Structures are given as structure tokens and as C-alpha cells.
PDB file of N, CA and C and ligand atoms in Angstrom:
ATOM      1  N   UNK A   1       0.876  -1.231   0.025  1.00 46.00           N
ATOM      2  CA  UNK A   1       0.082   0.009   0.117  1.00 46.00           C
ATOM      3  C   UNK A   1       0.971   1.371  -0.052  1.00 46.00           C
ATOM      4  N   UNK A   2       0.324   2.394  -0.428  1.00 51.00           N
ATOM      5  CA  UNK A   2       1.132   3.447  -0.470  1.00 51.00           C
ATOM      6  C   UNK A   2       1.497   4.093   0.924  1.00 51.00           C
ATOM      7  N   UNK A   3       2.815   4.223   1.041  1.00 58.00           N
ATOM      8  CA  UNK A   3       3.245   4.804   2.155  1.00 58.00           C
ATOM      9  C   UNK A   3       3.939   6.262   1.898  1.00 58.00           C
ATOM     10  N   UNK A   4       3.313   7.261   2.457  1.00 70.00           N
ATOM     11  CA  UNK A   4       3.856   8.700   2.362  1.00 70.00           C
ATOM     12  C   UNK A   4       2.919   9.687   2.951  1.00 70.00           C
ATOM     13  N   UNK A   5       3.163  10.820   2.596  1.00 76.00           N
ATOM     14  CA  UNK A   5       2.029  11.705   3.112  1.00 76.00           C
ATOM     15  C   UNK A   5       0.931  11.677   2.298  1.00 76.00           C
ATOM     16  N   UNK A   6      -0.097  12.293   2.846  1.00 76.00           N
ATOM     17  CA  UNK A   6      -1.407  12.508   2.184  1.00 76.00           C
ATOM     18  C   UNK A   6      -1.381  13.373   0.994  1.00 76.00           C
ATOM     19  N   UNK A   7      -0.492  14.261   0.981  1.00 80.00           N
ATOM     20  CA  UNK A   7      -0.459  15.234  -0.283  1.00 80.00           C
ATOM     21  C   UNK A   7       0.330  14.478  -1.406  1.00 80.00           C
ATOM     22  N   UNK A   8       1.391  13.467  -0.778  1.00 83.00           N
ATOM     23  CA  UNK A   8       1.962  12.848  -1.931  1.00 83.00           C
ATOM     24  C   UNK A   8       0.999  11.879  -2.611  1.00 83.00           C
ATOM     25  N   UNK A   9       0.246  11.277  -1.805  1.00 81.00           N
ATOM     26  CA  UNK A   9      -0.818  10.476  -2.305  1.00 81.00           C
ATOM     27  C   UNK A   9      -1.766  11.121  -3.215  1.00 81.00           C
ATOM     28  N   UNK A  10      -2.271  12.335  -2.887  1.00 82.00           N
ATOM     29  CA  UNK A  10      -3.084  13.114  -3.736  1.00 82.00           C
ATOM     30  C   UNK A  10      -2.461  13.518  -5.063  1.00 82.00           C
ATOM     31  N   UNK A  11      -0.998  13.949  -4.962  1.00 88.00           N
ATOM     32  CA  UNK A  11      -0.460  14.387  -6.276  1.00 88.00           C
ATOM     33  C   UNK A  11      -0.282  13.102  -6.993  1.00 88.00           C
ATOM     34  N   UNK A  12       0.087  11.955  -6.591  1.00 88.00           N
ATOM     35  CA  UNK A  12       0.089  10.720  -7.343  1.00 88.00           C
ATOM     36  C   UNK A  12      -1.208  10.445  -8.141  1.00 88.00           C
ATOM     37  N   UNK A  13      -2.269  10.598  -7.417  1.00 87.00           N
ATOM     38  CA  UNK A  13      -3.586  10.292  -7.948  1.00 87.00           C
ATOM     39  C   UNK A  13      -4.046  11.383  -9.097  1.00 87.00           C
ATOM     40  N   UNK A  14      -3.586  12.717  -8.753  1.00 90.00           N
ATOM     41  CA  UNK A  14      -3.987  13.653  -9.888  1.00 90.00           C
ATOM     42  C   UNK A  14      -3.101  13.489 -10.923  1.00 90.00           C
ATOM     43  N   UNK A  15      -1.861  13.151 -10.897  1.00 93.00           N
ATOM     44  CA  UNK A  15      -0.945  12.878 -11.946  1.00 93.00           C
ATOM     45  C   UNK A  15      -1.432  11.855 -12.651  1.00 93.00           C
ATOM     46  N   UNK A  16      -1.925  10.640 -12.209  1.00 91.00           N
ATOM     47  CA  UNK A  16      -2.319   9.579 -12.873  1.00 91.00           C
ATOM     48  C   UNK A  16      -3.717   9.816 -13.766  1.00 91.00           C
ATOM     49  N   UNK A  17      -4.635  10.522 -12.889  1.00 92.00           N
ATOM     50  CA  UNK A  17      -5.824  11.060 -13.693  1.00 92.00           C
ATOM     51  C   UNK A  17      -5.617  11.903 -14.838  1.00 92.00           C
ATOM     52  N   UNK A  18      -4.700  12.967 -14.776  1.00 95.00           N
ATOM     53  CA  UNK A  18      -4.680  13.930 -15.880  1.00 95.00           C
ATOM     54  C   UNK A  18      -3.820  13.095 -16.866  1.00 95.00           C
ATOM     55  N   UNK A  19      -2.834  12.230 -16.427  1.00 95.00           N
ATOM     56  CA  UNK A  19      -2.155  11.342 -17.562  1.00 95.00           C
ATOM     57  C   UNK A  19      -3.046  10.499 -18.422  1.00 95.00           C
ATOM     58  N   UNK A  20      -3.880   9.945 -17.756  1.00 93.00           N
ATOM     59  CA  UNK A  20      -4.983   9.097 -18.456  1.00 93.00           C
ATOM     60  C   UNK A  20      -5.835   9.748 -19.279  1.00 93.00           C
ATOM     61  N   UNK A  21      -6.410  10.760 -18.763  1.00 95.00           N
ATOM     62  CA  UNK A  21      -7.243  11.835 -19.463  1.00 95.00           C
ATOM     63  C   UNK A  21      -6.595  12.381 -20.836  1.00 95.00           C
ATOM     64  N   UNK A  22      -5.296  12.817 -20.796  1.00 96.00           N
ATOM     65  CA  UNK A  22      -4.605  13.331 -21.732  1.00 96.00           C
ATOM     66  C   UNK A  22      -4.433  12.260 -22.910  1.00 96.00           C
ATOM     67  N   UNK A  23      -3.986  11.200 -22.324  1.00 95.00           N
ATOM     68  CA  UNK A  23      -3.527  10.060 -23.434  1.00 95.00           C
ATOM     69  C   UNK A  23      -4.794   9.660 -24.187  1.00 95.00           C
ATOM     70  N   UNK A  24      -5.926   9.687 -23.518  1.00 94.00           N
ATOM     71  CA  UNK A  24      -7.120   9.131 -24.198  1.00 94.00           C
ATOM     72  C   UNK A  24      -7.787  10.070 -24.997  1.00 94.00           C
ATOM     73  N   UNK A  25      -7.917  11.349 -24.427  1.00 95.00           N
ATOM     74  CA  UNK A  25      -8.746  12.487 -25.128  1.00 95.00           C
ATOM     75  C   UNK A  25      -7.735  13.396 -26.149  1.00 95.00           C
ATOM     76  N   UNK A  26      -6.533  13.602 -25.655  1.00 96.00           N
ATOM     77  CA  UNK A  26      -5.650  14.482 -26.569  1.00 96.00           C
ATOM     78  C   UNK A  26      -4.677  13.547 -27.169  1.00 96.00           C
ATOM     79  N   UNK A  27      -4.759  12.280 -27.079  1.00 95.00           N
ATOM     80  CA  UNK A  27      -3.880  11.350 -27.783  1.00 95.00           C
ATOM     81  C   UNK A  27      -2.478  11.642 -27.609  1.00 95.00           C
ATOM     82  N   UNK A  28      -1.945  12.060 -26.537  1.00 93.00           N
ATOM     83  CA  UNK A  28      -0.573  12.376 -25.982  1.00 93.00           C
ATOM     84  C   UNK A  28       0.154  11.072 -25.809  1.00 93.00           C
ATOM     85  N   UNK A  29       1.460  11.037 -26.204  1.00 88.00           N
ATOM     86  CA  UNK A  29       2.288   9.695 -26.012  1.00 88.00           C
ATOM     87  C   UNK A  29       3.395   9.916 -24.908  1.00 88.00           C
ATOM     88  N   UNK A  30       3.082   9.573 -23.757  1.00 86.00           N
ATOM     89  CA  UNK A  30       4.025   9.699 -22.704  1.00 86.00           C
ATOM     90  C   UNK A  30       4.149  11.021 -22.067  1.00 86.00           C
ATOM     91  N   UNK A  31       3.866  11.978 -22.953  1.00 93.00           N
ATOM     92  CA  UNK A  31       4.326  13.423 -22.277  1.00 93.00           C
ATOM     93  C   UNK A  31       2.900  14.037 -22.478  1.00 93.00           C
ATOM     94  N   UNK A  32       2.423  14.824 -21.435  1.00 96.00           N
ATOM     95  CA  UNK A  32       1.205  15.730 -21.287  1.00 96.00           C
ATOM     96  C   UNK A  32       1.273  16.773 -22.408  1.00 96.00           C
ATOM     97  N   UNK A  33       0.050  17.101 -22.941  1.00 97.00           N
ATOM     98  CA  UNK A  33       0.105  18.202 -23.851  1.00 97.00           C
ATOM     99  C   UNK A  33       0.283  19.414 -22.966  1.00 97.00           C
ATOM    100  N   UNK A  34       0.463  20.680 -23.487  1.00 96.00           N
ATOM    101  CA  UNK A  34       0.747  21.810 -22.905  1.00 96.00           C
ATOM    102  C   UNK A  34      -0.337  22.183 -21.799  1.00 96.00           C
ATOM    103  N   UNK A  35      -1.603  21.964 -22.368  1.00 95.00           N
ATOM    104  CA  UNK A  35      -2.896  22.355 -21.512  1.00 95.00           C
ATOM    105  C   UNK A  35      -2.750  21.410 -20.262  1.00 95.00           C
ATOM    106  N   UNK A  36      -2.737  20.110 -20.478  1.00 97.00           N
ATOM    107  CA  UNK A  36      -2.761  19.310 -19.384  1.00 97.00           C
ATOM    108  C   UNK A  36      -1.552  19.386 -18.445  1.00 97.00           C
ATOM    109  N   UNK A  37      -0.296  19.710 -18.789  1.00 97.00           N
ATOM    110  CA  UNK A  37       0.806  19.836 -18.243  1.00 97.00           C
ATOM    111  C   UNK A  37       0.724  21.032 -17.251  1.00 97.00           C
ATOM    112  N   UNK A  38      -0.031  22.217 -17.769  1.00 97.00           N
ATOM    113  CA  UNK A  38      -0.333  23.373 -17.054  1.00 97.00           C
ATOM    114  C   UNK A  38      -1.369  23.091 -15.797  1.00 97.00           C
ATOM    115  N   UNK A  39      -2.361  22.158 -16.134  1.00 95.00           N
ATOM    116  CA  UNK A  39      -3.267  21.898 -15.117  1.00 95.00           C
ATOM    117  C   UNK A  39      -2.681  21.017 -13.976  1.00 95.00           C
ATOM    118  N   UNK A  40      -1.616  20.025 -14.450  1.00 96.00           N
ATOM    119  CA  UNK A  40      -0.966  19.214 -13.556  1.00 96.00           C
ATOM    120  C   UNK A  40      -0.142  20.162 -12.613  1.00 96.00           C
ATOM    121  N   UNK A  41       0.551  21.019 -13.155  1.00 95.00           N
ATOM    122  CA  UNK A  41       1.381  21.948 -12.374  1.00 95.00           C
ATOM    123  C   UNK A  41       0.667  22.832 -11.237  1.00 95.00           C
ATOM    124  N   UNK A  42      -0.613  23.280 -11.855  1.00 94.00           N
ATOM    125  CA  UNK A  42      -1.617  24.120 -11.047  1.00 94.00           C
ATOM    126  C   UNK A  42      -2.025  23.243  -9.770  1.00 94.00           C
ATOM    127  N   UNK A  43      -2.390  21.991 -10.033  1.00 91.00           N
ATOM    128  CA  UNK A  43      -2.933  21.112  -9.025  1.00 91.00           C
ATOM    129  C   UNK A  43      -1.880  20.764  -8.014  1.00 91.00           C
ATOM    130  N   UNK A  44      -0.569  20.521  -8.452  1.00 91.00           N
ATOM    131  CA  UNK A  44       0.378  20.240  -7.479  1.00 91.00           C
ATOM    132  C   UNK A  44       0.606  21.553  -6.816  1.00 91.00           C
ATOM    133  N   UNK A  45       0.607  22.721  -7.353  1.00 90.00           N
ATOM    134  CA  UNK A  45       0.784  23.857  -6.409  1.00 90.00           C
ATOM    135  C   UNK A  45      -0.387  24.078  -5.399  1.00 90.00           C
ATOM    136  N   UNK A  46      -1.552  23.730  -5.814  1.00 87.00           N
ATOM    137  CA  UNK A  46      -2.665  23.971  -4.986  1.00 87.00           C
ATOM    138  C   UNK A  46      -2.403  22.887  -3.715  1.00 87.00           C
ATOM    139  N   UNK A  47      -1.987  21.787  -3.917  1.00 85.00           N
ATOM    140  CA  UNK A  47      -1.661  20.877  -2.898  1.00 85.00           C
ATOM    141  C   UNK A  47      -0.676  21.143  -2.036  1.00 85.00           C
ATOM    142  N   UNK A  48       0.392  21.854  -2.681  1.00 83.00           N
ATOM    143  CA  UNK A  48       1.336  22.367  -1.613  1.00 83.00           C
ATOM    144  C   UNK A  48       1.076  23.399  -0.723  1.00 83.00           C
ATOM    145  N   UNK A  49      -0.069  24.229  -1.163  1.00 78.00           N
ATOM    146  CA  UNK A  49      -0.605  25.227  -0.357  1.00 78.00           C
ATOM    147  C   UNK A  49      -1.939  24.877   0.319  1.00 78.00           C
ATOM    148  N   UNK A  50      -2.206  23.579   0.305  1.00 69.00           N
ATOM    149  CA  UNK A  50      -3.448  23.182   0.773  1.00 69.00           C
ATOM    150  C   UNK A  50      -3.282  23.467   2.400  1.00 69.00           C
ATOM    151  N   UNK A  51      -4.389  24.165   2.951  1.00 60.00           N
ATOM    152  CA  UNK A  51      -4.400  24.423   4.291  1.00 60.00           C
ATOM    153  C   UNK A  51      -4.602  23.101   5.171  1.00 60.00           C
ATOM    154  N   UNK A  52      -5.216  22.179   4.583  1.00 60.00           N
ATOM    155  CA  UNK A  52      -5.469  20.964   5.418  1.00 60.00           C
ATOM    156  C   UNK A  52      -4.337  20.101   5.523  1.00 60.00           C
ATOM    157  N   UNK A  53      -3.278  19.998   4.645  1.00 59.00           N
ATOM    158  CA  UNK A  53      -2.220  19.250   4.299  1.00 59.00           C
ATOM    159  C   UNK A  53      -2.675  17.748   4.753  1.00 59.00           C
ATOM    160  N   UNK A  54      -2.005  17.159   5.599  1.00 59.00           N
ATOM    161  CA  UNK A  54      -2.201  15.692   5.871  1.00 59.00           C
ATOM    162  C   UNK A  54      -3.791  15.337   6.526  1.00 59.00           C
ATOM    163  N   UNK A  55      -4.508  16.413   6.882  1.00 60.00           N
ATOM    164  CA  UNK A  55      -5.851  16.167   7.431  1.00 60.00           C
ATOM    165  C   UNK A  55      -6.889  16.363   6.282  1.00 60.00           C
ATOM    166  N   UNK A  56      -6.608  16.515   5.150  1.00 54.00           N
ATOM    167  CA  UNK A  56      -7.094  16.898   3.888  1.00 54.00           C
ATOM    168  C   UNK A  56      -8.143  15.800   3.607  1.00 54.00           C
ATOM    169  N   UNK A  57      -9.412  16.284   3.369  1.00 54.00           N
ATOM    170  CA  UNK A  57     -10.381  15.202   2.870  1.00 54.00           C
ATOM    171  C   UNK A  57      -9.961  14.869   1.476  1.00 54.00           C
ATOM    172  N   UNK A  58     -10.692  13.843   0.768  1.00 54.00           N
ATOM    173  CA  UNK A  58     -10.434  13.378  -0.383  1.00 54.00           C
ATOM    174  C   UNK A  58     -10.559  14.374  -1.408  1.00 54.00           C
ATOM    175  N   UNK A  59      -9.843  14.362  -2.709  1.00 50.00           N
ATOM    176  CA  UNK A  59      -9.722  15.298  -3.470  1.00 50.00           C
ATOM    177  C   UNK A  59     -10.998  15.964  -4.163  1.00 50.00           C
ATOM    178  N   UNK A  60     -11.733  14.969  -4.404  1.00 49.00           N
ATOM    179  CA  UNK A  60     -13.008  15.215  -5.193  1.00 49.00           C
ATOM    180  C   UNK A  60     -13.854  16.147  -4.193  1.00 49.00           C
ATOM    181  N   UNK A  61     -13.723  16.019  -2.862  1.00 53.00           N
ATOM    182  CA  UNK A  61     -14.516  16.925  -1.969  1.00 53.00           C
ATOM    183  C   UNK A  61     -13.877  18.055  -1.816  1.00 53.00           C
ATOM    184  N   UNK A  62     -12.701  18.266  -1.688  1.00 56.00           N
ATOM    185  CA  UNK A  62     -11.910  19.368  -1.221  1.00 56.00           C
ATOM    186  C   UNK A  62     -11.084  20.219  -2.374  1.00 56.00           C
ATOM    187  N   UNK A  63     -10.275  19.411  -3.023  1.00 54.00           N
ATOM    188  CA  UNK A  63      -9.422  20.119  -4.001  1.00 54.00           C
ATOM    189  C   UNK A  63      -9.968  21.204  -4.692  1.00 54.00           C
ATOM    190  N   UNK A  64     -11.132  20.885  -5.463  1.00 52.00           N
ATOM    191  CA  UNK A  64     -12.099  21.735  -6.314  1.00 52.00           C
ATOM    192  C   UNK A  64     -12.315  23.037  -5.776  1.00 52.00           C
ATOM    193  N   UNK A  65     -12.449  23.107  -4.487  1.00 61.00           N
ATOM    194  CA  UNK A  65     -12.938  24.286  -3.971  1.00 61.00           C
ATOM    195  C   UNK A  65     -11.787  25.300  -3.746  1.00 61.00           C
ATOM    196  N   UNK A  66     -10.721  24.997  -3.987  1.00 72.00           N
ATOM    197  CA  UNK A  66      -9.724  26.053  -3.699  1.00 72.00           C
ATOM    198  C   UNK A  66      -9.030  26.461  -5.243  1.00 72.00           C
ATOM    199  N   UNK A  67      -9.597  25.979  -6.105  1.00 81.00           N
ATOM    200  CA  UNK A  67      -9.215  26.136  -7.626  1.00 81.00           C
ATOM    201  C   UNK A  67      -9.816  27.371  -8.145  1.00 81.00           C
ATOM    202  N   UNK A  68      -9.132  27.826  -9.083  1.00 85.00           N
ATOM    203  CA  UNK A  68      -9.856  29.038  -9.899  1.00 85.00           C
ATOM    204  C   UNK A  68     -10.847  28.584 -10.801  1.00 85.00           C
ATOM    205  N   UNK A  69     -12.089  29.219 -11.010  1.00 86.00           N
ATOM    206  CA  UNK A  69     -13.135  28.598 -11.836  1.00 86.00           C
ATOM    207  C   UNK A  69     -12.841  27.984 -13.103  1.00 86.00           C
ATOM    208  N   UNK A  70     -11.921  28.512 -13.947  1.00 90.00           N
ATOM    209  CA  UNK A  70     -11.645  27.739 -15.250  1.00 90.00           C
ATOM    210  C   UNK A  70     -10.644  26.339 -14.833  1.00 90.00           C
ATOM    211  N   UNK A  71      -9.854  26.613 -14.036  1.00 91.00           N
ATOM    212  CA  UNK A  71      -9.070  25.223 -13.653  1.00 91.00           C
ATOM    213  C   UNK A  71      -9.993  24.202 -12.858  1.00 91.00           C
ATOM    214  N   UNK A  72     -10.954  24.706 -12.223  1.00 87.00           N
ATOM    215  CA  UNK A  72     -11.949  23.982 -11.563  1.00 87.00           C
ATOM    216  C   UNK A  72     -12.877  23.103 -12.423  1.00 87.00           C
ATOM    217  N   UNK A  73     -13.196  23.568 -13.503  1.00 90.00           N
ATOM    218  CA  UNK A  73     -13.838  23.239 -14.707  1.00 90.00           C
ATOM    219  C   UNK A  73     -13.056  21.947 -15.320  1.00 90.00           C
ATOM    220  N   UNK A  74     -11.682  22.353 -15.446  1.00 92.00           N
ATOM    221  CA  UNK A  74     -10.845  21.464 -16.218  1.00 92.00           C
ATOM    222  C   UNK A  74     -10.657  20.160 -15.363  1.00 92.00           C
ATOM    223  N   UNK A  75     -10.479  20.371 -14.101  1.00 90.00           N
ATOM    224  CA  UNK A  75     -10.154  19.262 -13.188  1.00 90.00           C
ATOM    225  C   UNK A  75     -11.235  18.475 -13.052  1.00 90.00           C
ATOM    226  N   UNK A  76     -12.579  19.053 -13.045  1.00 88.00           N
ATOM    227  CA  UNK A  76     -13.778  18.284 -13.029  1.00 88.00           C
ATOM    228  C   UNK A  76     -13.920  17.476 -14.192  1.00 88.00           C
ATOM    229  N   UNK A  77     -13.545  17.888 -15.447  1.00 92.00           N
ATOM    230  CA  UNK A  77     -13.742  17.132 -16.622  1.00 92.00           C
ATOM    231  C   UNK A  77     -12.802  16.030 -16.496  1.00 92.00           C
ATOM    232  N   UNK A  78     -11.653  16.158 -15.887  1.00 93.00           N
ATOM    233  CA  UNK A  78     -10.642  15.074 -15.836  1.00 93.00           C
ATOM    234  C   UNK A  78     -11.170  14.118 -14.955  1.00 93.00           C
ATOM    235  N   UNK A  79     -11.666  14.431 -13.681  1.00 88.00           N
ATOM    236  CA  UNK A  79     -11.942  13.471 -12.793  1.00 88.00           C
ATOM    237  C   UNK A  79     -13.323  12.768 -13.311  1.00 88.00           C
ATOM    238  N   UNK A  80     -14.132  13.478 -13.950  1.00 89.00           N
ATOM    239  CA  UNK A  80     -15.341  12.781 -14.442  1.00 89.00           C
ATOM    240  C   UNK A  80     -14.931  11.895 -15.426  1.00 89.00           C
ATOM    241  N   UNK A  81     -14.110  11.996 -16.404  1.00 91.00           N
ATOM    242  CA  UNK A  81     -13.629  11.042 -17.254  1.00 91.00           C
ATOM    243  C   UNK A  81     -12.766   9.972 -16.703  1.00 91.00           C
ATOM    244  N   UNK A  82     -11.704  10.303 -16.011  1.00 89.00           N
ATOM    245  CA  UNK A  82     -10.820   9.388 -15.482  1.00 89.00           C
ATOM    246  C   UNK A  82     -11.201   8.353 -14.234  1.00 89.00           C
ATOM    247  N   UNK A  83     -12.028   8.891 -13.299  1.00 83.00           N
ATOM    248  CA  UNK A  83     -12.306   8.236 -12.228  1.00 83.00           C
ATOM    249  C   UNK A  83     -13.076   6.761 -12.495  1.00 83.00           C
ATOM    250  N   UNK A  84     -14.164   6.881 -13.141  1.00 82.00           N
ATOM    251  CA  UNK A  84     -14.878   5.506 -13.540  1.00 82.00           C
ATOM    252  C   UNK A  84     -14.078   4.617 -14.417  1.00 82.00           C
ATOM    253  N   UNK A  85     -13.228   5.122 -15.320  1.00 83.00           N
ATOM    254  CA  UNK A  85     -12.458   4.358 -16.187  1.00 83.00           C
ATOM    255  C   UNK A  85     -11.198   3.857 -15.407  1.00 83.00           C
ATOM    256  N   UNK A  86     -10.748   4.492 -14.620  1.00 76.00           N
ATOM    257  CA  UNK A  86      -9.402   4.084 -13.931  1.00 76.00           C
ATOM    258  C   UNK A  86      -9.768   2.985 -12.862  1.00 76.00           C
ATOM    259  N   UNK A  87     -11.245   3.070 -12.424  1.00 70.00           N
ATOM    260  CA  UNK A  87     -11.765   2.113 -11.489  1.00 70.00           C
ATOM    261  C   UNK A  87     -11.489   0.719 -12.053  1.00 70.00           C
ATOM    262  N   UNK A  88     -11.651   0.544 -13.458  1.00 69.00           N
ATOM    263  CA  UNK A  88     -11.555  -0.716 -14.106  1.00 69.00           C
ATOM    264  C   UNK A  88     -10.143  -1.118 -14.339  1.00 69.00           C
ATOM    265  N   UNK A  89      -9.395  -0.089 -14.436  1.00 64.00           N
ATOM    266  CA  UNK A  89      -7.829  -0.396 -14.544  1.00 64.00           C
ATOM    267  C   UNK A  89      -6.986  -0.629 -13.311  1.00 64.00           C
ATOM    268  N   UNK A  90      -7.153   0.391 -12.462  1.00 59.00           N
ATOM    269  CA  UNK A  90      -6.510   0.351 -11.312  1.00 59.00           C
ATOM    270  C   UNK A  90      -7.452   0.469 -10.067  1.00 59.00           C
ATOM    271  N   UNK A  91      -8.149  -0.561  -9.879  1.00 58.00           N
ATOM    272  CA  UNK A  91      -9.287  -0.668  -8.540  1.00 58.00           C
ATOM    273  C   UNK A  91      -8.598  -0.435  -7.402  1.00 58.00           C
ATOM    274  N   UNK A  92      -7.154  -0.921  -7.073  1.00 61.00           N
ATOM    275  CA  UNK A  92      -6.815  -0.292  -5.826  1.00 61.00           C
ATOM    276  C   UNK A  92      -6.762   1.122  -5.538  1.00 61.00           C
ATOM    277  N   UNK A  93      -6.207   1.740  -6.590  1.00 59.00           N
ATOM    278  CA  UNK A  93      -6.214   3.267  -6.421  1.00 59.00           C
ATOM    279  C   UNK A  93      -7.476   3.936  -6.029  1.00 59.00           C
ATOM    280  N   UNK A  94      -8.383   3.652  -6.864  1.00 57.00           N
ATOM    281  CA  UNK A  94      -9.635   4.129  -6.568  1.00 57.00           C
ATOM    282  C   UNK A  94     -10.408   3.711  -5.369  1.00 57.00           C
ATOM    283  N   UNK A  95     -10.387   2.444  -5.019  1.00 55.00           N
ATOM    284  CA  UNK A  95     -10.968   1.975  -4.078  1.00 55.00           C
ATOM    285  C   UNK A  95     -10.416   2.464  -2.633  1.00 55.00           C
ATOM    286  N   UNK A  96      -9.176   2.632  -2.544  1.00 57.00           N
ATOM    287  CA  UNK A  96      -8.384   3.275  -1.500  1.00 57.00           C
ATOM    288  C   UNK A  96      -9.095   4.660  -1.233  1.00 57.00           C
ATOM    289  N   UNK A  97      -9.141   5.332  -2.331  1.00 60.00           N
ATOM    290  CA  UNK A  97      -9.773   6.688  -2.301  1.00 60.00           C
ATOM    291  C   UNK A  97     -11.070   6.702  -1.804  1.00 60.00           C
ATOM    292  N   UNK A  98     -12.005   5.702  -2.038  1.00 59.00           N
ATOM    293  CA  UNK A  98     -13.346   5.647  -1.672  1.00 59.00           C
ATOM    294  C   UNK A  98     -13.304   5.421  -0.280  1.00 59.00           C
ATOM    295  N   UNK A  99     -12.509   4.421   0.169  1.00 55.00           N
ATOM    296  CA  UNK A  99     -12.551   3.950   1.588  1.00 55.00           C
ATOM    297  C   UNK A  99     -12.055   5.149   2.554  1.00 55.00           C
ATOM    298  N   UNK A 100     -10.956   5.973   1.929  1.00 57.00           N
ATOM    299  CA  UNK A 100     -10.568   6.941   2.760  1.00 57.00           C
ATOM    300  C   UNK A 100     -11.741   8.098   2.933  1.00 57.00           C
ATOM    301  N   UNK A 101     -12.497   8.188   1.808  1.00 61.00           N
ATOM    302  CA  UNK A 101     -13.604   9.110   1.960  1.00 61.00           C
ATOM    303  C   UNK A 101     -14.721   8.748   2.864  1.00 61.00           C
ATOM    304  N   UNK A 102     -14.852   7.524   2.960  1.00 58.00           N
ATOM    305  CA  UNK A 102     -15.836   6.838   4.026  1.00 58.00           C
ATOM    306  C   UNK A 102     -15.462   7.256   5.531  1.00 58.00           C
ATOM    307  N   UNK A 103     -14.137   6.918   5.711  1.00 57.00           N
ATOM    308  CA  UNK A 103     -13.633   7.229   7.002  1.00 57.00           C
ATOM    309  C   UNK A 103     -13.675   8.679   7.436  1.00 57.00           C
ATOM    310  N   UNK A 104     -13.238   9.576   6.219  1.00 58.00           N
ATOM    311  CA  UNK A 104     -13.425  10.958   6.697  1.00 58.00           C
ATOM    312  C   UNK A 104     -14.701  11.432   6.966  1.00 58.00           C
ATOM    313  N   UNK A 105     -15.791  10.831   6.429  1.00 54.00           N
ATOM    314  CA  UNK A 105     -17.062  11.207   6.653  1.00 54.00           C
ATOM    315  C   UNK A 105     -17.478  10.771   8.117  1.00 54.00           C
ATOM    316  N   UNK A 106     -16.944   9.676   8.722  1.00 49.00           N
ATOM    317  CA  UNK A 106     -17.248   8.983   9.781  1.00 49.00           C
ATOM    318  C   UNK A 106     -16.764  10.021  10.935  1.00 49.00           C
ATOM    319  N   UNK A 107     -15.470  10.442  10.720  1.00 47.00           N
ATOM    320  CA  UNK A 107     -14.868  11.195  11.559  1.00 47.00           C
ATOM    321  C   UNK A 107     -15.460  12.463  11.899  1.00 47.00           C
ATOM    322  N   UNK A 108     -15.985  13.174  10.930  1.00 45.00           N
ATOM    323  CA  UNK A 108     -16.647  14.480  11.166  1.00 45.00           C
ATOM    324  C   UNK A 108     -17.918  14.406  11.888  1.00 45.00           C
ATOM    325  N   UNK A 109     -18.673  13.328  12.021  1.00 47.00           N
ATOM    326  CA  UNK A 109     -19.677  13.290  12.846  1.00 47.00           C
ATOM    327  C   UNK A 109     -19.502  13.154  14.332  1.00 47.00           C
TER     328      UNK A 109
HETATM  329 ZN1   ZN B 201      -4.035  16.829 -22.687  1.00 63.37          ZN
END
């Protein structure tokens, strides 16, 4: 299982999601297109500045709220596209994410 900080985990997830999205929709080969590369860089910067850091809720719940409107729409499209498709390819990654989401919900109550 992944061992590292929560932010590192989020970075890995977003990197995989954008990579998958770009490969499928923009037909990039190994390297992200300029648009996706900029989105990825932006996402990582947001994570570095995230006020929650390691107490952060899962990205779909939290990350989006601190994004600028145009970037928010971009990352939403990426998640909407990649999440269900990656579930088939990388069940470990997405299931881990879902489980963490459940735990976070329980903690708040
Ligand atoms: Zn792209």
C-alpha cells in the first residue's frame, strides 16, 4: 500500500488521472500536452498550499474548492472522465480513495 504523506498520495492520484485523460482524449504519448501539463502543475501547487495538508479530505470533496473557476472546470472534466475508467484498470487506487472518503465522513460526525 502507498506509504507517504497524504499530499504525496493526492499528487500521485491527480498525476495519474490527468495522464490518463490526456492520453485518451488528447492522444498524447508519454508526455502531457501543454494544456494538461499546466493543469497538473497548477494542481500540485494547490496541494502544496493546501491548508489541510495531511488532514485533507479526499480530492473530489476538497481540491476543487480552492481552484480558480477555469481550472476547477478542467479538473472536474478530468475526474469525471478518469475516475470511472480508472476504476476498471486500477481498482486499488480508486477503492483506496473511496474507503478514505468513508473514513473521513465518519470522523466528522
Ligand atoms: Zn492533454
